Each structure stands twice: as structure tokens, then as C-alpha cells.
Tab-separated table of C-alpha atoms in Angstrom:
chain	number	residue	atom	x	y	z
A	1	MET	CA	-19.029	-6.025	-18.194
A	2	SER	CA	-22.427	-4.346	-19.233
A	3	GLU	CA	-23.404	-3.013	-22.593
A	4	LEU	CA	-23.183	0.513	-21.386
A	5	ILE	CA	-19.656	-0.116	-20.183
A	6	GLN	CA	-18.638	-1.935	-23.265
A	7	LEU	CA	-19.542	1.237	-25.436
A	8	THR	CA	-17.461	3.518	-23.301
A	9	VAL	CA	-14.191	1.465	-23.578
A	10	SER	CA	-11.758	4.066	-25.203
A	11	ASN	CA	-10.896	3.026	-28.960
A	12	ARG	CA	-9.246	6.404	-29.489
A	13	LYS	CA	-6.016	6.656	-31.731
A	14	GLU	CA	-4.303	8.833	-29.354
A	15	TRP	CA	-1.102	8.460	-27.333
A	16	PRO	CA	-0.214	6.167	-25.433
A	17	GLU	CA	-2.859	3.712	-26.907
A	18	SER	CA	-1.199	5.004	-30.311
A	19	GLY	CA	2.419	5.858	-30.799
A	20	LEU	CA	3.894	4.183	-27.572
A	21	ASP	CA	6.449	1.248	-28.739
A	22	VAL	CA	6.384	-1.162	-25.819
A	23	ALA	CA	8.034	-3.643	-27.767
A	24	ALA	CA	11.288	-1.129	-28.089
A	25	LEU	CA	11.054	-0.388	-24.360
A	26	ARG	CA	11.329	-4.118	-23.431
A	27	ALA	CA	13.964	-4.597	-26.047
A	28	GLU	CA	15.958	-1.965	-23.961
A	29	GLY	CA	15.458	-4.124	-20.990
A	30	TRP	CA	12.516	-1.918	-19.144
A	31	ARG	CA	10.227	-3.958	-17.164
A	32	GLN	CA	7.001	-3.132	-15.115
A	33	SER	CA	6.707	-2.530	-11.479
A	34	PRO	CA	3.866	-4.516	-10.089
A	35	PHE	CA	0.751	-2.985	-8.643
A	36	ASP	CA	1.109	-2.252	-4.895
A	37	LEU	CA	-2.120	0.079	-4.463
A	38	PHE	CA	-5.076	-1.180	-5.132
A	39	ILE	CA	-8.120	1.371	-5.008
A	40	VAL	CA	-11.471	-0.267	-4.701
A	41	LYS	CA	-14.658	1.142	-5.738
A	42	ILE	CA	-16.960	-0.642	-2.943
A	43	HIS	CA	-19.780	1.753	-3.458
A	44	GLU	CA	-20.793	3.533	-6.679
A	45	ARG	CA	-23.295	6.227	-5.177
A	46	CYS	CA	-22.669	9.147	-3.171
A	47	ASN	CA	-24.712	11.159	-0.501
A	48	LEU	CA	-23.111	14.552	-1.731
A	49	ALA	CA	-23.418	16.571	-5.242
A	50	CYS	CA	-20.047	18.037	-5.101
A	51	THR	CA	-19.905	20.475	-8.020
A	52	TYR	CA	-16.394	19.522	-9.495
A	53	CYS	CA	-16.851	15.553	-8.879
A	54	TYR	CA	-14.953	13.912	-11.708
A	55	MET	CA	-17.210	10.624	-11.317
A	56	TYR	CA	-20.563	12.139	-11.688
A	57	GLU	CA	-20.059	15.852	-12.961
A	58	MET	CA	-17.680	15.347	-15.891
A	59	ALA	CA	-17.203	13.502	-19.164
A	60	ASP	CA	-17.579	9.945	-18.372
A	61	GLN	CA	-21.019	8.755	-16.964
A	62	SER	CA	-20.125	4.942	-16.757
A	63	TRP	CA	-21.129	4.712	-13.057
A	64	LEU	CA	-24.779	4.655	-14.355
A	65	GLY	CA	-24.021	1.306	-15.668
A	66	ARG	CA	-22.395	-0.434	-12.772
A	67	PRO	CA	-23.767	-2.168	-9.562
A	68	MET	CA	-24.306	0.030	-6.568
A	69	VAL	CA	-22.447	-2.130	-4.335
A	70	MET	CA	-19.710	-4.603	-4.624
A	71	ALA	CA	-20.863	-8.163	-4.489
A	72	ASN	CA	-19.558	-10.800	-2.231
A	73	GLU	CA	-18.400	-12.959	-5.043
A	74	THR	CA	-16.421	-9.792	-6.604
A	75	ILE	CA	-14.861	-9.494	-3.430
A	76	GLU	CA	-13.651	-13.001	-3.151
A	77	VAL	CA	-12.206	-13.054	-6.451
A	78	LEU	CA	-10.454	-9.741	-5.978
A	79	ALA	CA	-8.964	-11.142	-2.894
A	80	ARG	CA	-7.713	-14.008	-4.582
A	81	ARG	CA	-6.077	-11.673	-7.540
A	82	ILE	CA	-4.394	-9.498	-5.082
A	83	SER	CA	-3.033	-12.794	-3.440
A	84	GLU	CA	-1.895	-13.932	-6.752
A	85	HIS	CA	-0.314	-10.658	-7.475
A	86	VAL	CA	1.606	-10.859	-4.264
A	87	ASP	CA	2.716	-14.254	-4.957
A	88	ALA	CA	3.786	-13.369	-8.416
A	89	HIS	CA	6.095	-10.367	-7.454
A	90	ASP	CA	6.852	-11.360	-3.844
A	91	LEU	CA	5.301	-8.337	-2.291
A	92	LYS	CA	5.952	-7.728	1.270
A	93	VAL	CA	3.381	-4.630	1.434
A	94	VAL	CA	0.257	-3.926	-0.212
A	95	TYR	CA	-1.984	-0.914	0.260
A	96	VAL	CA	-5.828	-1.301	-0.559
A	97	VAL	CA	-7.875	2.121	-0.420
A	98	LEU	CA	-11.627	1.851	0.033
A	99	HIS	CA	-13.341	4.460	-2.346
A	100	GLY	CA	-16.566	5.303	-4.075
A	101	GLY	CA	-18.685	7.209	-4.713
A	102	GLU	CA	-18.802	7.248	-1.088
A	103	PRO	CA	-17.640	4.054	0.436
A	104	LEU	CA	-19.240	4.617	4.053
A	105	LEU	CA	-22.762	4.050	2.037
A	106	ALA	CA	-21.602	0.222	1.741
A	107	GLY	CA	-22.370	0.135	5.516
A	108	PRO	CA	-20.143	-1.505	8.479
A	109	ASP	CA	-21.069	-5.193	7.831
A	110	MET	CA	-20.083	-5.134	4.175
A	111	ILE	CA	-16.870	-3.236	4.886
A	112	ASP	CA	-15.848	-5.527	7.662
A	113	HIS	CA	-16.503	-8.306	5.293
A	114	PHE	CA	-14.391	-6.786	2.703
A	115	VAL	CA	-11.271	-6.039	5.119
A	116	ARG	CA	-11.537	-9.724	6.525
A	117	THR	CA	-11.613	-11.348	3.238
A	118	VAL	CA	-8.912	-9.645	1.383
A	119	ARG	CA	-6.641	-9.375	4.581
A	120	GLY	CA	-7.451	-13.236	4.952
A	121	ALA	CA	-5.958	-14.047	1.600
A	122	VAL	CA	-2.677	-12.528	1.849
A	123	GLU	CA	-1.851	-11.971	5.372
A	124	ASP	CA	0.385	-14.817	5.884
A	125	ARG	CA	2.632	-13.575	2.961
A	126	ALA	CA	2.099	-9.716	3.032
A	127	GLU	CA	1.083	-6.938	5.239
A	128	VAL	CA	-2.171	-5.162	3.855
A	129	ARG	CA	-2.409	-1.647	4.819
A	130	PHE	CA	-5.995	-0.460	4.660
A	131	LYS	CA	-7.093	3.143	4.089
A	132	MET	CA	-10.543	4.869	3.306
A	133	GLN	CA	-11.423	8.025	1.340
A	134	THR	CA	-14.589	9.389	2.683
A	135	ASN	CA	-16.519	12.593	3.045
A	136	GLY	CA	-17.126	11.570	6.570
A	137	LEU	CA	-20.775	12.014	6.717
A	138	LEU	CA	-21.685	8.566	7.939
A	139	LEU	CA	-18.813	8.259	10.473
A	140	ASP	CA	-20.159	7.081	13.806
A	141	GLU	CA	-19.099	5.164	16.901
A	142	ARG	CA	-20.088	1.754	15.350
A	143	MET	CA	-18.377	2.490	12.094
A	144	LEU	CA	-15.172	3.913	13.757
A	145	ASP	CA	-14.924	0.976	16.236
A	146	MET	CA	-14.943	-1.548	13.274
A	147	LEU	CA	-12.239	0.784	11.229
A	148	LEU	CA	-10.137	1.018	14.301
A	149	ALA	CA	-10.175	-2.789	14.997
A	150	HIS	CA	-9.162	-3.380	11.366
A	151	ASN	CA	-6.467	-0.369	11.545
A	152	VAL	CA	-8.073	1.153	8.451
A	153	ARG	CA	-6.706	4.937	7.993
A	154	VAL	CA	-9.297	7.361	7.246
A	155	GLY	CA	-8.591	10.528	5.129
A	156	VAL	CA	-11.614	12.996	4.909
A	157	SER	CA	-12.454	15.157	2.044
A	158	LEU	CA	-13.276	18.559	3.243
A	159	ASP	CA	-12.286	21.897	1.526
A	160	GLY	CA	-11.947	24.310	4.246
A	161	GLY	CA	-14.258	25.888	6.866
A	162	MET	CA	-17.965	26.324	6.119
A	163	LYS	CA	-17.775	29.193	3.743
A	164	GLU	CA	-15.085	27.500	1.880
A	165	ASN	CA	-16.192	23.908	1.782
A	166	ASP	CA	-19.887	24.675	1.238
A	167	ARG	CA	-19.185	26.558	-2.132
A	168	SER	CA	-19.269	23.153	-3.781
A	169	ARG	CA	-19.545	20.234	-1.281
A	170	LYS	CA	-23.303	20.183	-1.372
A	171	TYR	CA	-26.316	17.892	-0.908
A	172	ARG	CA	-28.226	17.286	-3.687
A	173	ASN	CA	-30.888	19.999	-2.242
A	174	GLY	CA	-28.092	22.591	-2.442
A	175	ARG	CA	-27.547	22.442	1.431
A	176	GLY	CA	-23.982	22.825	2.479
A	177	SER	CA	-21.994	19.661	4.158
A	178	TYR	CA	-19.563	21.294	6.506
A	179	SER	CA	-21.580	21.308	9.818
A	180	ASP	CA	-22.435	17.421	9.425
A	181	VAL	CA	-18.728	16.633	8.613
A	182	ALA	CA	-17.508	18.862	11.411
A	183	ARG	CA	-19.606	16.823	13.782
A	184	ALA	CA	-18.151	13.592	12.495
A	185	MET	CA	-14.648	15.194	12.792
A	186	GLU	CA	-15.165	15.874	16.441
A	187	LEU	CA	-15.593	12.022	16.978
A	188	LEU	CA	-12.871	11.026	14.509
A	189	GLY	CA	-10.426	13.414	16.210
A	190	SER	CA	-11.411	12.375	19.809
A	191	GLU	CA	-8.704	10.743	21.599
A	192	ARG	CA	-10.571	7.280	21.314
A	193	PHE	CA	-10.305	7.230	17.427
A	194	ARG	CA	-7.538	9.727	16.491
A	195	GLN	CA	-5.023	7.045	15.445
A	196	SER	CA	-7.452	6.366	12.547
A	197	PHE	CA	-7.230	9.674	10.966
A	198	SER	CA	-4.990	9.988	8.148
A	199	GLY	CA	-5.568	13.540	7.209
A	200	PHE	CA	-7.658	15.796	4.623
A	201	LEU	CA	-7.974	15.997	0.970
A	202	CYS	CA	-8.809	19.622	-0.020
A	203	ALA	CA	-9.606	20.716	-3.571
A	204	ILE	CA	-8.428	24.159	-4.394
A	205	ASP	CA	-10.876	26.898	-5.259
A	206	LEU	CA	-9.535	29.935	-6.248
A	207	ARG	CA	-12.422	31.930	-4.771
A	208	ASN	CA	-11.308	30.771	-1.428
A	209	ASP	CA	-8.720	32.529	0.718
A	210	PRO	CA	-5.877	30.211	0.936
A	211	ILE	CA	-4.693	31.120	4.566
A	212	GLU	CA	-8.466	31.140	5.760
A	213	CYS	CA	-8.838	27.508	4.132
A	214	TYR	CA	-5.659	26.327	5.479
A	215	GLU	CA	-6.525	27.536	9.156
A	216	ALA	CA	-9.895	26.350	9.006
A	217	LEU	CA	-8.599	22.471	8.413
A	218	ALA	CA	-5.639	22.828	10.617
A	219	GLU	CA	-8.059	23.618	13.352
A	220	PHE	CA	-8.861	19.780	13.315
A	221	SER	CA	-5.181	19.251	13.968
A	222	PRO	CA	-4.859	16.626	10.873
A	223	PRO	CA	-1.782	14.720	10.299
A	224	ALA	CA	-1.669	15.931	6.952
A	225	ILE	CA	-3.423	18.083	4.348
A	226	ASP	CA	-3.223	17.191	0.685
A	227	PHE	CA	-4.246	20.095	-1.522
A	228	MET	CA	-5.740	18.823	-4.719
A	229	LEU	CA	-5.493	20.893	-8.120
A	230	PRO	CA	-8.962	20.727	-9.658
A	231	HIS	CA	-9.355	17.961	-12.495
A	232	GLY	CA	-9.225	19.636	-15.988
A	233	ASN	CA	-7.110	19.423	-19.106
A	234	TRP	CA	-6.339	21.054	-22.352
A	235	THR	CA	-9.753	20.413	-23.951
A	236	THR	CA	-12.040	21.072	-20.595
A	237	PRO	CA	-9.599	23.643	-18.685
A	238	PRO	CA	-9.816	24.087	-15.022
A	239	PRO	CA	-11.496	27.271	-13.470
A	240	ARG	CA	-9.312	30.282	-13.498
A	241	ALA	CA	-9.815	33.540	-11.668
A	242	GLU	CA	-12.498	35.598	-12.785
A	243	SER	CA	-9.847	38.583	-13.462
A	244	GLY	CA	-7.645	36.343	-15.303
A	245	SER	CA	-4.721	38.642	-14.226
A	246	SER	CA	-2.159	35.961	-13.189
A	247	PRO	CA	-0.841	33.402	-15.741
A	248	ALA	CA	-0.195	31.136	-12.687
A	249	PRO	CA	-3.078	31.791	-10.346
A	250	TYR	CA	-3.079	28.173	-8.654
A	251	ALA	CA	0.883	28.663	-7.870
A	252	ASP	CA	0.017	32.140	-6.368
A	253	TRP	CA	-2.616	30.309	-4.288
A	254	MET	CA	-0.442	27.443	-3.000
A	255	ILE	CA	2.577	29.912	-2.319
A	256	ARG	CA	0.677	31.982	0.055
A	257	VAL	CA	-0.263	28.715	1.822
A	258	TYR	CA	3.483	27.502	1.503
A	259	GLU	CA	4.794	30.864	2.856
A	260	TYR	CA	2.390	30.723	5.773
A	261	TRP	CA	3.271	27.160	6.569
A	262	ARG	CA	6.812	27.635	6.604
A	263	LYS	CA	6.583	30.374	9.185
A	264	ASN	CA	4.363	27.983	11.375
A	265	PRO	CA	6.207	24.565	11.604
A	266	GLN	CA	3.820	23.517	14.342
A	267	LYS	CA	1.267	23.402	11.585
A	268	PRO	CA	0.273	20.112	9.739
A	269	LYS	CA	2.213	19.036	7.068
A	270	VAL	CA	1.355	19.420	3.361
A	271	ARG	CA	2.100	16.505	0.964
A	272	PHE	CA	2.367	18.488	-2.160
A	273	PHE	CA	5.226	20.847	-0.513
A	274	GLN	CA	7.038	17.713	1.212
A	275	ASN	CA	7.081	15.998	-2.063
A	276	ILE	CA	8.599	18.727	-3.864
A	277	PHE	CA	11.244	19.145	-1.077
A	278	ARG	CA	11.860	15.272	-1.438
A	279	LEU	CA	11.991	15.342	-5.179
A	280	LEU	CA	14.426	18.614	-5.109
A	281	LEU	CA	16.803	16.560	-2.909
A	282	GLY	CA	16.662	13.556	-5.486
A	283	GLY	CA	14.343	11.352	-3.777
A	284	PRO	CA	11.272	9.656	-4.975
A	285	SER	CA	7.784	10.916	-4.962
A	286	THR	CA	5.050	9.366	-2.819
A	287	VAL	CA	2.177	10.593	-4.984
A	288	GLU	CA	0.855	10.486	-8.345
A	289	TYR	CA	0.624	13.884	-9.301
A	290	ILE	CA	4.145	15.059	-9.457
A	291	GLY	CA	7.579	13.589	-9.947
A	292	LEU	CA	8.596	10.664	-12.308
A	293	SER	CA	8.294	7.664	-9.634
A	294	PRO	CA	6.328	4.732	-11.695
A	295	VAL	CA	2.807	4.763	-10.661
A	296	ARG	CA	1.795	1.320	-9.284
A	297	LEU	CA	-1.980	2.047	-8.750
A	298	VAL	CA	-4.910	0.175	-10.340
A	299	VAL	CA	-8.726	0.707	-9.631
A	300	ILE	CA	-11.271	-1.939	-9.278
A	301	ASP	CA	-14.806	-0.978	-9.636
A	302	THR	CA	-17.967	-2.401	-8.269
A	303	ASP	CA	-18.713	-4.753	-11.319
A	304	GLY	CA	-14.977	-6.204	-10.858
A	305	SER	CA	-13.601	-3.945	-14.184
A	306	LEU	CA	-9.815	-3.065	-13.897
A	307	GLN	CA	-9.305	0.286	-14.480
A	308	GLN	CA	-6.619	3.357	-14.521
A	309	ALA	CA	-6.747	6.101	-12.353
A	310	ASP	CA	-10.212	7.206	-11.888
A	311	SER	CA	-9.478	11.063	-12.265
A	312	LEU	CA	-9.108	10.148	-16.076
A	313	LYS	CA	-13.190	10.184	-16.273
A	314	SER	CA	-12.564	13.951	-16.106
A	315	THR	CA	-11.277	13.827	-19.837
A	316	PHE	CA	-13.626	11.618	-22.013
A	317	PRO	CA	-16.119	8.895	-21.804
A	318	GLY	CA	-14.187	5.776	-21.233
A	319	ALA	CA	-10.919	7.113	-20.503
A	320	PRO	CA	-10.122	5.011	-17.546
A	321	GLU	CA	-11.215	1.600	-19.067
A	322	THR	CA	-8.909	-1.076	-19.824
A	323	GLY	CA	-11.516	-3.637	-20.931
A	324	LEU	CA	-10.295	-6.129	-18.325
A	325	ASN	CA	-11.923	-7.593	-15.140
A	326	VAL	CA	-10.904	-9.492	-11.969
A	327	PHE	CA	-13.018	-12.633	-13.184
A	328	GLU	CA	-11.188	-13.308	-16.256
A	329	HIS	CA	-7.754	-11.344	-16.131
A	330	SER	CA	-4.800	-11.059	-13.611
A	331	PHE	CA	-3.284	-7.876	-12.578
A	332	ASP	CA	-0.237	-8.720	-14.543
A	333	THR	CA	-2.578	-8.448	-17.734
A	334	ALA	CA	-3.326	-5.069	-16.499
A	335	LEU	CA	0.278	-4.081	-16.196
A	336	ASP	CA	0.673	-4.623	-20.098
A	337	HIS	CA	-1.842	-1.631	-20.860
A	338	PRO	CA	-0.531	0.890	-22.766
A	339	ALA	CA	-1.789	3.600	-20.317
A	340	VAL	CA	-0.381	1.591	-17.414
A	341	ILE	CA	3.263	1.486	-19.088
A	342	ALA	CA	3.056	5.221	-20.040
A	343	ARG	CA	2.937	6.151	-16.242
A	344	GLN	CA	5.964	3.773	-15.522
A	345	ILE	CA	8.635	4.796	-17.853
A	346	GLY	CA	9.636	8.078	-16.364
A	347	VAL	CA	10.893	10.665	-18.726
A	348	SER	CA	10.240	8.440	-21.769
A	349	GLY	CA	6.567	8.927	-21.038
A	350	LEU	CA	6.916	12.779	-21.240
A	351	GLY	CA	6.424	14.850	-24.509
A	352	ALA	CA	9.240	16.834	-26.034
A	353	THR	CA	8.416	20.260	-24.052
A	354	CYS	CA	8.421	18.311	-20.784
A	355	GLN	CA	11.703	16.360	-21.420
A	356	ALA	CA	13.588	19.604	-22.122
A	357	CYS	CA	12.242	21.534	-19.052
A	358	THR	CA	14.512	22.593	-16.299
A	359	ILE	CA	12.251	21.314	-13.500
A	360	ARG	CA	11.344	17.955	-15.444
A	361	ASP	CA	12.504	15.717	-12.808
A	362	VAL	CA	10.527	17.273	-10.151
A	363	CYS	CA	7.293	18.307	-11.918
A	364	GLY	CA	7.193	15.113	-13.853
A	365	GLY	CA	4.700	16.599	-16.080
A	366	GLY	CA	2.437	17.002	-13.431
A	367	HIS	CA	-0.560	14.894	-12.943
A	368	TYR	CA	-1.366	12.584	-15.784
A	369	THR	CA	-4.958	13.202	-16.189
A	370	HIS	CA	-4.192	17.075	-16.619
A	371	ARG	CA	-2.075	16.574	-19.752
A	372	TYR	CA	-4.848	15.393	-21.979
A	373	ARG	CA	-5.691	17.427	-24.956
A	374	SER	CA	-8.242	15.897	-27.755
A	375	GLY	CA	-6.158	14.760	-30.715
A	376	SER	CA	-2.791	14.170	-29.022
A	377	GLY	CA	-4.110	12.418	-26.039
A	378	PHE	CA	-1.729	12.477	-23.010
A	379	LEU	CA	1.663	13.283	-24.747
A	380	ASN	CA	1.561	16.942	-23.510
A	381	PRO	CA	2.518	19.178	-20.585
A	382	SER	CA	0.085	19.417	-17.835
A	383	VAL	CA	-2.587	22.265	-18.356
A	384	TYR	CA	-1.042	23.532	-15.221
A	385	CYS	CA	2.120	23.870	-16.479
A	386	ALA	CA	2.772	27.777	-15.535
A	387	ASP	CA	1.553	27.001	-12.178
A	388	LEU	CA	3.904	23.895	-11.467
A	389	MET	CA	6.693	25.962	-12.784
A	390	ARG	CA	6.178	28.913	-10.608
A	391	LEU	CA	5.435	26.852	-7.473
A	392	VAL	CA	8.507	24.396	-7.883
A	393	THR	CA	10.951	27.346	-8.691
A	394	HIS	CA	9.518	29.090	-5.862
A	395	ILE	CA	10.352	26.201	-3.268
A	396	GLN	CA	13.631	25.785	-5.027
A	397	GLN	CA	14.850	29.184	-4.578
A	398	ASP	CA	13.543	29.161	-0.822
A	399	MET	CA	15.647	25.972	-0.186
A	400	ARG	CA	18.641	27.562	-1.781
A	401	ARG	CA	18.213	30.688	0.382
A	402	GLU	CA	17.988	28.281	3.608
A	403	LEU	CA	20.988	26.217	2.876
A	404	LEU	CA	23.041	29.413	1.987
A	405	ALA	CA	21.941	31.092	5.417
A	406	ASP	CA	22.822	27.776	7.053
A	407	GLY	CA	26.009	27.553	5.739
A	408	GLU	CA	26.801	31.217	6.644
A	409	ALA	CA	25.629	30.493	10.199
A	410	SER	CA	28.040	27.590	10.618
A	411	GLY	CA	30.846	29.532	8.982
A	412	ALA	CA	31.032	27.201	6.101
């Protein structure tokens, strides 16, 4: 680990590094859940300069001290560590997400080598399911042929149509990226490659009309859309509407999409809403930003360092760092990190306000990153608490009305 990175490793006396009694948890019988989602930063740079990017535009600037591309030696050691973790926990399926920066900058040959190396290390004992999260700009026939051959699912980041997307997703010269992404989407959405497309990731911008944004994304017929609340916290709050008239502007935005989506069942599914449905019905969450299901992800950067969720870069310098790396440490060692444990202990990882909340088991305190407050760490409600309360309650009431209507229609 470079000197620059060492200086950014968190040494703060905030929860969970301070105040989480791991020994007591273990004495009560709690045990960690193994990692099954490995998010791998194969390239540290990006060909866009999105204004809200947590990696380049927010508190943590550790990318400056890391290799631009993951080296072959690091790939080989990482593959062995994943294999070791598979064997230690008898895992049958693991998920590997190619991430960045912009992962496509690594090029097709490097990506091909990475997938072959990781899959080859474990495929006789466990299935490896690969996904890539990309801005889509470098998708071409050669790249897509390689990804299709390896069954790598491709998620694309896009914030709506040209007007919506180009507010924030720009090149460094200020030019918008929508036109170039749309051309790449014509190829990804073609009959030849469509099976590789997993959906869109869309950052919510309150300046954008929610229905226009949703419709612009739906035009590409994505299998799913994942709306993302902008990364912010109590110390560095997220953007709010200029008027400031609503106490829950992000819920207002999402509810407009929800009402439209419910009236158009042929439209693409929205993961945020579907996970709220699942949680209201007593099921587990499939995403990290809502619910109390144990978070089983680990991030591996280009230098082989093991990190927590990289969205933590939006809170303070060094926030994602564990001080561990694939060359010297197993993934089981990372499981012992207090911040990893804090995201696996369910209700015990919530503050008093969240524990007493009526929607606790659905909201789950919201995204861990959004709970941060300087001085108290992550033992706080989400900075989006009012928004999550309004959104979850709205969907809960809608489900009740529908169940009552179904009961009356059946004569129950």
C-alpha cells in the first residue's frame, strides 16, 4: 500500500470502529456471513467527469495514489483469495462485478484475462456470475462479443434522456455524454447482444422531471432500472430542491415514478420499489441501500487493497479503507473489520431512533453511507430519513388498499 493510501486509512474514534462490542456479539452466538459479492476496481480512471461522482469529486482522493490498471499479479492473487473463500465457506455461487473508474478502459484483452483467471480458479467448485457497471461509452462489437462469450451482464449508468443525463454526466470539456451512450445502447440493445444487458443505474436529480426521466430510460427497454439517491450525509448533505418547500423532496420524486409505474405494468421493473414490496411481505432485500439483510460485499481496488463499499468515499478521506490487501490477508480477515460487522448485525447495527421506528425492518436505516455524521460516525438515521419514511409508508398504504380491494372483489 502506498504512503498516500496509508495516510488516508481511517483512524477515527467513531462508531463502529469505536463503540461496537464485537466480543459481546460473538458471545451471544452471532457469526459473520461470508462475502459472496466481490466488486473489483479493474481500472482507476474514468473517461467522464460526472459532477456527483463519489470517487473523484468528493472527500476521498485516494485514487491518485493507486495504479491505473490492476496488474496481472494482483489478478492472480485475487483469484486465489476468492477460491480460498469459496472453499472455506462451501460457497456454491459468487458474484464478481467489474467496476472502476470506468472498467471498459481496461480494454477487452485485460477483461478477458481477468474473467478467465477468476473463473478458472473456482469453476470446478462454484459458479461465478460476472457483471460490469459501466458508462457504456466504449461498448463496441469486439467488447460485447467478448462479454457475451463470458456471460458478463452489463449494467449501464444513465440519468435519463439528453436533457436529464447531460446535467451531470459530462466529458471533462463540458460536453454531454448522452448521444454517445445512446449509440452504444443501440448496439447493446440489439438482438445479438440484448441478453447481456442487465439494466440502468440512474442517479436522481431533483431538477429532472421524474416521469420524463423514467420514460427516457424505458425507451431502451431495460430489464430493470435502479434509481440511486445522491450520496450525501449529515455532515455533507445531499442536494435539495431550490425552493426547499418539501420536507421529503426525494420521496416526492420517487412517488411520482411509482404511481406512473404502477399504472403501466408493461414498463421496466424498478429495483427500489420491488425491494420495498419484498421487505413489506417479510422477505429479504437484494440491495444494500434498504432493509436489514447482511451486506456481503467487499471491494478490491487496483492495488489489491480490500475496502468497504466505495460509496463511503463520499463521507471522509480513508472511510472505505480496512488496511488489508489480497497479498497479505484473506477475505476472512476482512470479515473481522468492525465496519463490515456493523453491516451484518441487522437491528443491532442501528441507532436508537431507527430501532424504535415503525418501518425499521423495511427501511433498515437506509444506505449505510448516508448515515454518517462527523463525531458520531454511522450510528445515525439516514440523512434521507424523511424521504424513506414517506416513500415506504406510501407504498405500504398502496399495498393495503390493493389487498382490501382484492378481498372485496373475491367476496372474502
